[in-house]
PDB file of C-alpha atoms in Angstrom:
ATOM      1  CA  MET A   1    -104.729 128.721-149.838  1.00  0.00           C
ATOM      2  CA  LEU A   2    -102.144 130.847-151.626  1.00  0.00           C
ATOM      3  CA  ASP A   3     -98.813 129.393-152.723  1.00  0.00           C
ATOM      4  CA  THR A   4     -96.125 130.834-150.441  1.00  0.00           C
ATOM      5  CA  SER A   5     -93.331 130.736-153.057  1.00  0.00           C
ATOM      6  CA  PRO A   6     -93.406 132.923-156.191  1.00  0.00           C
ATOM      7  CA  ARG A   7     -94.354 130.931-159.263  1.00  0.00           C
ATOM      8  CA  PRO A   8     -91.746 130.899-162.057  1.00  0.00           C
ATOM      9  CA  CYS A   9     -92.712 131.701-165.619  1.00  0.00           C
ATOM     10  CA  PRO A  10     -94.896 128.855-166.977  1.00  0.00           C
ATOM     11  CA  CYS A  11     -93.251 129.195-170.395  1.00  0.00           C
ATOM     12  CA  CYS A  12     -89.497 129.581-169.816  1.00  0.00           C
ATOM     13  CA  THR A  13     -89.261 128.968-166.008  1.00  0.00           C
ATOM     14  CA  ALA A  14     -87.410 132.257-165.435  1.00  0.00           C
ATOM     15  CA  THR A  15     -88.084 133.991-162.117  1.00  0.00           C
ATOM     16  CA  ASP A  16     -87.362 137.623-163.038  1.00  0.00           C
ATOM     17  CA  ALA A  17     -90.647 139.401-163.698  1.00  0.00           C
ATOM     18  CA  GLU A  18     -92.089 142.885-163.513  1.00  0.00           C
ATOM     19  CA  PRO A  19     -95.507 143.537-161.923  1.00  0.00           C
ATOM     20  CA  TRP A  20     -98.646 144.557-163.788  1.00  0.00           C
ATOM     21  CA  ASP A  21    -100.012 146.644-160.913  1.00  0.00           C
ATOM     22  CA  ARG A  22    -103.124 147.761-162.790  1.00  0.00           C
ATOM     23  CA  TYR A  23    -104.067 144.099-163.347  1.00  0.00           C
ATOM     24  CA  SER A  24    -103.281 142.921-159.805  1.00  0.00           C
ATOM     25  CA  PRO A  25    -106.307 143.509-157.538  1.00  0.00           C
ATOM     26  CA  ASP A  26    -106.260 142.675-153.842  1.00  0.00           C
ATOM     27  CA  ASP A  27    -103.538 140.098-153.126  1.00  0.00           C
ATOM     28  CA  TRP A  28    -103.253 138.706-156.682  1.00  0.00           C
ATOM     29  CA  GLN A  29     -99.907 139.324-158.396  1.00  0.00           C
ATOM     30  CA  VAL A  30    -100.060 139.474-162.199  1.00  0.00           C
ATOM     31  CA  VAL A  31     -96.572 139.852-163.671  1.00  0.00           C
ATOM     32  CA  ARG A  32     -94.741 139.906-167.017  1.00  0.00           C
ATOM     33  CA  CYS A  33     -91.723 137.652-167.525  1.00  0.00           C
ATOM     34  CA  ILE A  34     -88.619 139.701-168.349  1.00  0.00           C
ATOM     35  CA  THR A  35     -87.124 136.833-170.375  1.00  0.00           C
ATOM     36  CA  CYS A  36     -89.988 135.712-172.690  1.00  0.00           C
ATOM     37  CA  ASP A  37     -92.733 138.356-172.205  1.00  0.00           C
ATOM     38  CA  MET A  38     -95.274 135.854-170.809  1.00  0.00           C
ATOM     39  CA  THR A  39     -97.932 137.372-168.518  1.00  0.00           C
ATOM     40  CA  TYR A  40     -99.065 135.180-165.637  1.00  0.00           C
ATOM     41  CA  LEU A  41    -100.381 135.036-162.079  1.00  0.00           C
ATOM     42  CA  ARG A  42     -97.409 134.669-159.777  1.00  0.00           C
ATOM     43  CA  ASN A  43     -99.304 133.455-156.678  1.00  0.00           C
ATOM     44  CA  PRO A  44    -102.014 130.989-157.774  1.00  0.00           C
ATOM     45  CA  VAL A  45    -104.069 128.926-155.349  1.00  0.00           C
ATOM     46  CA  ALA A  46    -103.505 125.189-154.962  1.00  0.00           C
ATOM     47  CA  TYR A  47    -105.351 122.671-157.124  1.00  0.00           C
ATOM     48  CA  GLU A  48    -107.489 121.683-154.121  1.00  0.00           C
ATOM     49  CA  ALA A  49    -109.056 125.147-153.984  1.00  0.00           C
ATOM     50  CA  LEU A  50    -109.842 125.034-157.705  1.00  0.00           C
ATOM     51  CA  GLU A  51    -111.789 121.810-157.178  1.00  0.00           C
ATOM     52  CA  GLU A  52    -114.474 123.568-155.141  1.00  0.00           C
ATOM     53  CA  ASP A  53    -113.871 127.049-153.677  1.00  0.00           C
ATOM     54  CA  PHE A  54    -112.597 128.556-156.935  1.00  0.00           C
ATOM     55  CA  ALA A  55    -114.132 126.093-159.417  1.00  0.00           C
ATOM     56  CA  TRP A  56    -114.474 127.810-162.769  1.00  0.00           C
ATOM     57  CA  GLU A  57    -118.273 127.558-162.893  1.00  0.00           C
ATOM     58  CA  LYS A  58    -118.381 129.696-159.727  1.00  0.00           C
ATOM     59  CA  THR A  59    -115.795 132.311-160.703  1.00  0.00           C
ATOM     60  CA  TYR A  60    -117.339 132.673-164.175  1.00  0.00           C
ATOM     61  CA  GLU A  61    -120.690 133.716-162.721  1.00  0.00           C
ATOM     62  CA  ALA A  62    -119.004 136.007-160.204  1.00  0.00           C
ATOM     63  CA  LYS A  63    -117.053 137.738-162.981  1.00  0.00           C
ATOM     64  CA  LYS A  64    -120.242 138.422-164.939  1.00  0.00           C
ATOM     65  CA  ASP A  65    -121.841 140.000-161.882  1.00  0.00           C
ATOM     66  CA  VAL A  66    -119.030 142.419-160.986  1.00  0.00           C
ATOM     67  CA  SER A  67    -117.785 143.453-164.428  1.00  0.00           C
ATOM     68  CA  LYS A  68    -119.585 144.018-167.696  1.00  0.00           C
ATOM     69  CA  GLY A  69    -116.314 144.612-169.523  1.00  0.00           C
ATOM     70  CA  SER A  70    -117.848 147.660-171.163  1.00  0.00           C
ATOM     71  CA  THR A  71    -116.525 150.975-172.444  1.00  0.00           C
ATOM     72  CA  ALA A  72    -117.773 153.469-175.006  1.00  0.00           C
ATOM     73  CA  LEU A  73    -116.015 151.431-177.711  1.00  0.00           C
ATOM     74  CA  SER A  74    -117.446 148.083-176.635  1.00  0.00           C
ATOM     75  CA  PRO A  75    -120.667 148.242-178.729  1.00  0.00           C
ATOM     76  CA  GLY A  76    -118.575 148.869-181.854  1.00  0.00           C
ATOM     77  CA  ILE A  77    -116.209 146.021-181.003  1.00  0.00           C
ATOM     78  CA  ARG A  78    -119.144 143.657-180.386  1.00  0.00           C
ATOM     79  CA  SER A  79    -120.706 144.657-183.713  1.00  0.00           C
ATOM     80  CA  LEU A  80    -117.462 144.030-185.579  1.00  0.00           C
ATOM     81  CA  ARG A  81    -116.994 140.660-183.871  1.00  0.00           C
ATOM     82  CA  LYS A  82    -120.522 139.662-184.925  1.00  0.00           C
ATOM     83  CA  LYS A  83    -119.841 140.605-188.553  1.00  0.00           C
ATOM     84  CA  LEU A  84    -116.640 138.559-188.487  1.00  0.00           C
ATOM     85  CA  GLY A  85    -118.479 135.519-187.141  1.00  0.00           C
ATOM     86  CA  LEU A  86    -116.872 135.505-183.702  1.00  0.00           C
ATOM     87  CA  THR A  87    -119.955 134.382-181.814  1.00  0.00           C
ATOM     88  CA  HIS A  88    -119.890 131.126-179.863  1.00  0.00           C
ATOM     89  CA  ARG A  89    -121.081 128.146-181.872  1.00  0.00           C
ATOM     90  CA  ASP A  90    -121.025 124.390-181.708  1.00  0.00           C
ATOM     91  CA  LYS A  91    -117.727 123.101-183.117  1.00  0.00           C
ATOM     92  CA  HIS A  92    -118.836 119.480-183.469  1.00  0.00           C
ATOM     93  CA  ASP A  93    -118.393 119.397-187.246  1.00  0.00           C
ATOM     94  CA  MET A  94    -114.985 121.064-187.017  1.00  0.00           C
ATOM     95  CA  TYR A  95    -113.841 118.552-184.402  1.00  0.00           C
ATOM     96  CA  ARG A  96    -114.966 115.701-186.647  1.00  0.00           C
ATOM     97  CA  THR A  97    -112.915 117.114-189.521  1.00  0.00           C
ATOM     98  CA  TRP A  98    -109.823 117.899-187.466  1.00  0.00           C
ATOM     99  CA  PHE A  99    -109.879 114.655-185.459  1.00  0.00           C
ATOM    100  CA  ASN A 100    -111.067 112.160-188.110  1.00  0.00           C
ATOM    101  CA  ASP A 101    -114.029 110.914-186.029  1.00  0.00           C
ATOM    102  CA  GLY A 102    -111.526 109.269-183.686  1.00  0.00           C
ATOM    103  CA  HIS A 103    -110.767 109.131-179.975  1.00  0.00           C
ATOM    104  CA  VAL A 104    -110.802 112.650-178.535  1.00  0.00           C
ATOM    105  CA  LEU A 105    -109.653 113.863-175.120  1.00  0.00           C
ATOM    106  CA  ASP A 106    -111.277 117.017-173.731  1.00  0.00           C
ATOM    107  CA  ILE A 107    -109.148 118.531-170.943  1.00  0.00           C
ATOM    108  CA  GLY A 108    -111.188 120.698-168.607  1.00  0.00           C
ATOM    109  CA  CYS A 109    -114.264 119.127-170.163  1.00  0.00           C
ATOM    110  CA  GLY A 110    -116.941 120.578-167.865  1.00  0.00           C
ATOM    111  CA  LEU A 111    -120.131 118.564-168.297  1.00  0.00           C
ATOM    112  CA  GLY A 112    -118.396 116.558-171.017  1.00  0.00           C
ATOM    113  CA  ALA A 113    -120.752 116.939-173.958  1.00  0.00           C
ATOM    114  CA  ARG A 114    -118.455 118.788-176.382  1.00  0.00           C
ATOM    115  CA  VAL A 115    -117.290 115.503-177.927  1.00  0.00           C
ATOM    116  CA  ARG A 116    -120.173 113.525-179.400  1.00  0.00           C
ATOM    117  CA  PRO A 117    -120.540 110.409-181.581  1.00  0.00           C
ATOM    118  CA  PRO A 118    -119.218 109.259-183.953  1.00  0.00           C
ATOM    119  CA  MET A 119    -116.174 110.499-182.003  1.00  0.00           C
ATOM    120  CA  THR A 120    -115.338 108.620-178.794  1.00  0.00           C
ATOM    121  CA  PRO A 121    -115.183 111.023-175.836  1.00  0.00           C
ATOM    122  CA  TYR A 122    -112.577 111.049-173.079  1.00  0.00           C
ATOM    123  CA  GLY A 123    -112.046 113.811-170.565  1.00  0.00           C
ATOM    124  CA  ILE A 124    -110.201 115.280-167.605  1.00  0.00           C
ATOM    125  CA  GLU A 125    -112.073 117.484-165.139  1.00  0.00           C
ATOM    126  CA  LEU A 126    -110.854 119.033-161.877  1.00  0.00           C
ATOM    127  CA  SER A 127    -114.201 120.284-160.529  1.00  0.00           C
ATOM    128  CA  LYS A 128    -115.791 117.555-158.426  1.00  0.00           C
ATOM    129  CA  ALA A 129    -119.306 118.692-159.271  1.00  0.00           C
ATOM    130  CA  LEU A 130    -118.731 118.582-163.033  1.00  0.00           C
ATOM    131  CA  HIS A 131    -116.660 115.387-163.148  1.00  0.00           C
ATOM    132  CA  ALA A 132    -119.505 113.079-162.146  1.00  0.00           C
ATOM    133  CA  HIS A 133    -121.710 114.360-164.990  1.00  0.00           C
ATOM    134  CA  ALA A 134    -118.918 114.132-167.548  1.00  0.00           C
ATOM    135  CA  ASP A 135    -117.867 110.615-166.570  1.00  0.00           C
ATOM    136  CA  ALA A 136    -121.416 109.272-166.795  1.00  0.00           C
ATOM    137  CA  TYR A 137    -121.897 110.809-170.235  1.00  0.00           C
ATOM    138  CA  MET A 138    -118.555 109.626-171.605  1.00  0.00           C
ATOM    139  CA  ARG A 139    -118.906 106.074-170.323  1.00  0.00           C
ATOM    140  CA  SER A 140    -122.248 105.828-172.074  1.00  0.00           C
ATOM    141  CA  HIS A 141    -120.427 106.628-175.342  1.00  0.00           C
ATOM    142  CA  GLY A 142    -117.398 104.351-174.988  1.00  0.00           C
ATOM    143  CA  GLY A 143    -114.940 106.562-173.106  1.00  0.00           C
ATOM    144  CA  PHE A 144    -114.530 107.939-169.581  1.00  0.00           C
ATOM    145  CA  CYS A 145    -113.539 111.066-167.673  1.00  0.00           C
ATOM    146  CA  ALA A 146    -110.548 111.149-165.307  1.00  0.00           C
ATOM    147  CA  HIS A 147    -110.832 113.314-162.191  1.00  0.00           C
ATOM    148  CA  GLY A 148    -107.876 115.536-161.371  1.00  0.00           C
ATOM    149  CA  ALA A 149    -105.554 118.247-162.623  1.00  0.00           C
ATOM    150  CA  GLY A 150    -104.872 118.127-166.334  1.00  0.00           C
ATOM    151  CA  ALA A 151    -101.088 118.270-165.981  1.00  0.00           C
ATOM    152  CA  GLU A 152    -101.186 115.160-163.794  1.00  0.00           C
ATOM    153  CA  ALA A 153    -104.051 113.104-165.272  1.00  0.00           C
ATOM    154  CA  ILE A 154    -102.809 113.458-168.879  1.00  0.00           C
ATOM    155  CA  TRP A 155     -99.961 111.052-168.083  1.00  0.00           C
ATOM    156  CA  GLU A 156    -102.414 108.290-167.126  1.00  0.00           C
ATOM    157  CA  PHE A 157    -103.460 107.795-170.748  1.00  0.00           C
ATOM    158  CA  ASP A 158    -101.575 105.642-173.232  1.00  0.00           C
ATOM    159  CA  GLU A 159     -98.941 107.007-175.576  1.00  0.00           C
ATOM    160  CA  LYS A 160    -100.404 108.051-178.951  1.00  0.00           C
ATOM    161  CA  GLN A 161    -103.910 107.185-177.798  1.00  0.00           C
ATOM    162  CA  PHE A 162    -105.765 110.184-179.204  1.00  0.00           C
ATOM    163  CA  ASP A 163    -106.625 111.534-182.627  1.00  0.00           C
ATOM    164  CA  GLY A 164    -107.472 114.861-181.070  1.00  0.00           C
ATOM    165  CA  ILE A 165    -107.131 116.741-177.805  1.00  0.00           C
ATOM    166  CA  ILE A 166    -109.277 119.724-176.850  1.00  0.00           C
ATOM    167  CA  MET A 167    -108.138 122.527-174.544  1.00  0.00           C
ATOM    168  CA  ASN A 168    -111.124 124.842-174.842  1.00  0.00           C
ATOM    169  CA  SER A 169    -110.917 127.661-172.258  1.00  0.00           C
ATOM    170  CA  TYR A 170    -108.582 125.455-170.232  1.00  0.00           C
ATOM    171  CA  LEU A 171    -104.908 126.387-170.650  1.00  0.00           C
ATOM    172  CA  GLU A 172    -105.403 129.778-168.997  1.00  0.00           C
ATOM    173  CA  HIS A 173    -106.355 127.847-165.811  1.00  0.00           C
ATOM    174  CA  GLU A 174    -103.416 125.417-165.737  1.00  0.00           C
ATOM    175  CA  THR A 175    -100.526 126.355-163.434  1.00  0.00           C
ATOM    176  CA  GLU A 176     -98.392 123.590-165.003  1.00  0.00           C
ATOM    177  CA  ALA A 177     -99.055 124.555-168.609  1.00  0.00           C
ATOM    178  CA  MET A 178     -95.797 123.095-169.950  1.00  0.00           C
ATOM    179  CA  ALA A 179     -96.436 119.761-168.242  1.00  0.00           C
ATOM    180  CA  VAL A 180     -99.884 119.375-169.761  1.00  0.00           C
ATOM    181  CA  LEU A 181     -98.628 120.339-173.228  1.00  0.00           C
ATOM    182  CA  LYS A 182     -95.798 117.805-173.030  1.00  0.00           C
ATOM    183  CA  GLY A 183     -98.277 115.207-171.803  1.00  0.00           C
ATOM    184  CA  ALA A 184    -100.560 116.026-174.718  1.00  0.00           C
ATOM    185  CA  HIS A 185     -97.638 115.635-177.124  1.00  0.00           C
ATOM    186  CA  ARG A 186     -97.035 112.147-175.733  1.00  0.00           C
ATOM    187  CA  ALA A 187    -100.721 111.107-175.805  1.00  0.00           C
ATOM    188  CA  LEU A 188    -101.378 112.437-179.323  1.00  0.00           C
ATOM    189  CA  LYS A 189    -101.029 110.380-182.474  1.00  0.00           C
ATOM    190  CA  ASN A 190     -98.453 111.701-184.941  1.00  0.00           C
ATOM    191  CA  ASP A 191    -101.169 112.861-187.347  1.00  0.00           C
ATOM    192  CA  GLY A 192    -103.419 114.226-184.600  1.00  0.00           C
ATOM    193  CA  ALA A 193    -104.072 117.797-183.507  1.00  0.00           C
ATOM    194  CA  VAL A 194    -104.639 119.764-180.322  1.00  0.00           C
ATOM    195  CA  TYR A 195    -107.359 122.438-180.349  1.00  0.00           C
ATOM    196  CA  VAL A 196    -106.543 125.358-178.031  1.00  0.00           C
ATOM    197  CA  ARG A 197    -108.728 128.335-177.226  1.00  0.00           C
ATOM    198  CA  VAL A 198    -107.503 130.871-174.650  1.00  0.00           C
ATOM    199  CA  PRO A 199    -108.244 134.526-173.819  1.00  0.00           C
ATOM    200  CA  ASN A 200    -106.330 136.895-176.089  1.00  0.00           C
ATOM    201  CA  PHE A 201    -104.238 139.184-173.860  1.00  0.00           C
ATOM    202  CA  GLY A 202    -103.166 141.034-177.000  1.00  0.00           C
ATOM    203  CA  SER A 203    -106.721 141.913-178.047  1.00  0.00           C
ATOM    204  CA  LEU A 204    -107.960 145.411-178.762  1.00  0.00           C
ATOM    205  CA  ASN A 205    -110.662 144.946-176.150  1.00  0.00           C
ATOM    206  CA  ARG A 206    -108.117 144.329-173.372  1.00  0.00           C
ATOM    207  CA  ARG A 207    -106.127 147.383-174.415  1.00  0.00           C
ATOM    208  CA  VAL A 208    -109.256 149.574-174.372  1.00  0.00           C
ATOM    209  CA  ILE A 209    -111.070 148.171-171.325  1.00  0.00           C
ATOM    210  CA  GLY A 210    -108.011 147.480-169.193  1.00  0.00           C
ATOM    211  CA  ALA A 211    -108.596 145.895-165.804  1.00  0.00           C
ATOM    212  CA  ASN A 212    -112.294 145.258-166.509  1.00  0.00           C
ATOM    213  CA  TRP A 213    -111.519 143.079-169.540  1.00  0.00           C
ATOM    214  CA  CYS A 214    -113.520 139.842-169.602  1.00  0.00           C
ATOM    215  CA  GLY A 215    -110.338 137.733-169.777  1.00  0.00           C
ATOM    216  CA  PHE A 216    -109.281 138.610-166.231  1.00  0.00           C
ATOM    217  CA  ARG A 217    -110.582 136.229-163.592  1.00  0.00           C
ATOM    218  CA  TYR A 218    -108.956 135.802-160.202  1.00  0.00           C
ATOM    219  CA  PRO A 219    -107.528 133.461-159.123  1.00  0.00           C
ATOM    220  CA  ASP A 220    -108.428 130.731-161.612  1.00  0.00           C
ATOM    221  CA  HIS A 221    -106.961 132.416-164.707  1.00  0.00           C
ATOM    222  CA  VAL A 222    -103.237 131.969-164.145  1.00  0.00           C
ATOM    223  CA  ASN A 223    -101.868 132.418-167.708  1.00  0.00           C
ATOM    224  CA  TYR A 224    -102.508 135.375-170.048  1.00  0.00           C
ATOM    225  CA  PHE A 225    -101.398 134.517-173.575  1.00  0.00           C
ATOM    226  CA  THR A 226    -100.690 136.567-176.643  1.00  0.00           C
ATOM    227  CA  LEU A 227    -100.272 134.728-179.941  1.00  0.00           C
ATOM    228  CA  ALA A 228     -96.495 135.091-179.568  1.00  0.00           C
ATOM    229  CA  THR A 229     -96.324 133.602-176.058  1.00  0.00           C
ATOM    230  CA  LEU A 230     -98.789 130.812-176.916  1.00  0.00           C
ATOM    231  CA  THR A 231     -96.691 129.925-179.965  1.00  0.00           C
ATOM    232  CA  ASP A 232     -93.541 130.018-177.810  1.00  0.00           C
ATOM    233  CA  ILE A 233     -94.789 127.654-175.120  1.00  0.00           C
ATOM    234  CA  ALA A 234     -96.223 125.278-177.738  1.00  0.00           C
ATOM    235  CA  ARG A 235     -92.871 125.227-179.563  1.00  0.00           C
ATOM    236  CA  ARG A 236     -91.040 124.387-176.341  1.00  0.00           C
ATOM    237  CA  ALA A 237     -93.416 121.424-175.892  1.00  0.00           C
ATOM    238  CA  GLY A 238     -92.744 120.114-179.413  1.00  0.00           C
ATOM    239  CA  PHE A 239     -95.627 121.627-181.390  1.00  0.00           C
ATOM    240  CA  THR A 240     -96.103 123.895-184.371  1.00  0.00           C
ATOM    241  CA  THR A 241     -98.968 126.392-184.238  1.00  0.00           C
ATOM    242  CA  GLN A 242    -101.705 126.883-186.838  1.00  0.00           C
ATOM    243  CA  LEU A 243    -103.794 129.993-186.155  1.00  0.00           C
ATOM    244  CA  VAL A 244    -107.503 129.398-186.787  1.00  0.00           C
ATOM    245  CA  ASN A 245    -108.935 132.899-186.232  1.00  0.00           C
ATOM    246  CA  ARG A 246    -106.262 134.682-188.269  1.00  0.00           C
ATOM    247  CA  ILE A 247    -108.378 137.481-189.775  1.00  0.00           C
ATOM    248  CA  ALA A 248    -110.345 138.288-186.642  1.00  0.00           C
ATOM    249  CA  LEU A 249    -107.546 137.953-184.085  1.00  0.00           C
ATOM    250  CA  PRO A 250    -106.966 141.686-183.313  1.00  0.00           C
ATOM    251  CA  VAL A 251    -110.607 142.189-182.255  1.00  0.00           C
ATOM    252  CA  ASP A 252    -111.241 138.712-180.871  1.00  0.00           C
ATOM    253  CA  ASP A 253    -111.125 138.263-177.099  1.00  0.00           C
ATOM    254  CA  ASN A 254    -109.793 134.749-177.709  1.00  0.00           C
ATOM    255  CA  ILE A 255    -106.951 133.056-179.591  1.00  0.00           C
ATOM    256  CA  THR A 256    -107.877 129.843-181.409  1.00  0.00           C
ATOM    257  CA  VAL A 257    -105.147 127.540-182.710  1.00  0.00           C
ATOM    258  CA  LEU A 258    -104.464 123.982-183.764  1.00  0.00           C
ATOM    259  CA  LEU A 259    -101.223 122.444-182.526  1.00  0.00           C
ATOM    260  CA  HIS A 260     -99.455 119.743-184.555  1.00  0.00           C
ATOM    261  CA  LYS A 261     -96.439 117.682-183.601  1.00  0.00           C
ATOM    262  CA  ALA A 262     -93.363 119.366-185.048  1.00  0.00           C
ATOM    263  CA  GLY A 263     -92.013 117.571-188.105  1.00  0.00           C
ATOM    264  CA  THR A 264     -95.232 115.644-188.859  1.00  0.00           C
ATOM    265  CA  GLN A 265     -97.037 118.016-191.234  1.00  0.00           C
TER     266      GLN A 265
END
């Protein structure tokens, strides 16, 4: 279910791009935009395939099986990341601080349990299997989960409805990244914030490991951000960018930022 027309750049909409052949296995075409330097998948599958056939919970397990993302330098990188506190941990307390215990929308929410009381959880989830779990959980805590693509479902919520919006390991999956960011800008209160976590295409690990880097996943990862390109697309959608993992960024496989509406800080 490949798209027959080449996808334009998700950041600047330009169509001129050069191929990353070493990062383009099989029929997948990873390219770099000549105009803004954004790296992206030029021939993503349709949303319908991402609902089931290429749902992230399936491709994640497949990626772990075929690639360990390991080189001779990987143990040293992992050790440094551990010392810098880059291990996965529950961000509940951070969300409460950033989002003032308010109404929080989690886009690409999975099972839906990232947002917990006293915050009120809302979500958007494309995977049919995960949506049912998330909706049941969120309704039991005063919110609900919409089923569908983030760039479409975000517009179903009210203007300035949310104190916070979470895009945790989501924006790399979204073919219409600009649409979802503009929708988030509309749905966010003026003093709210958007939490974004995406794979760091500019990381040392990607440069060392190359095509086996953990951030590559085909075909559901369609955007490959550096801090510069993430800041660029956020700016075009009306946001300023606050880098959270500033010190650790060069050796972190992810970029973590807070987005604020421009002119409101």
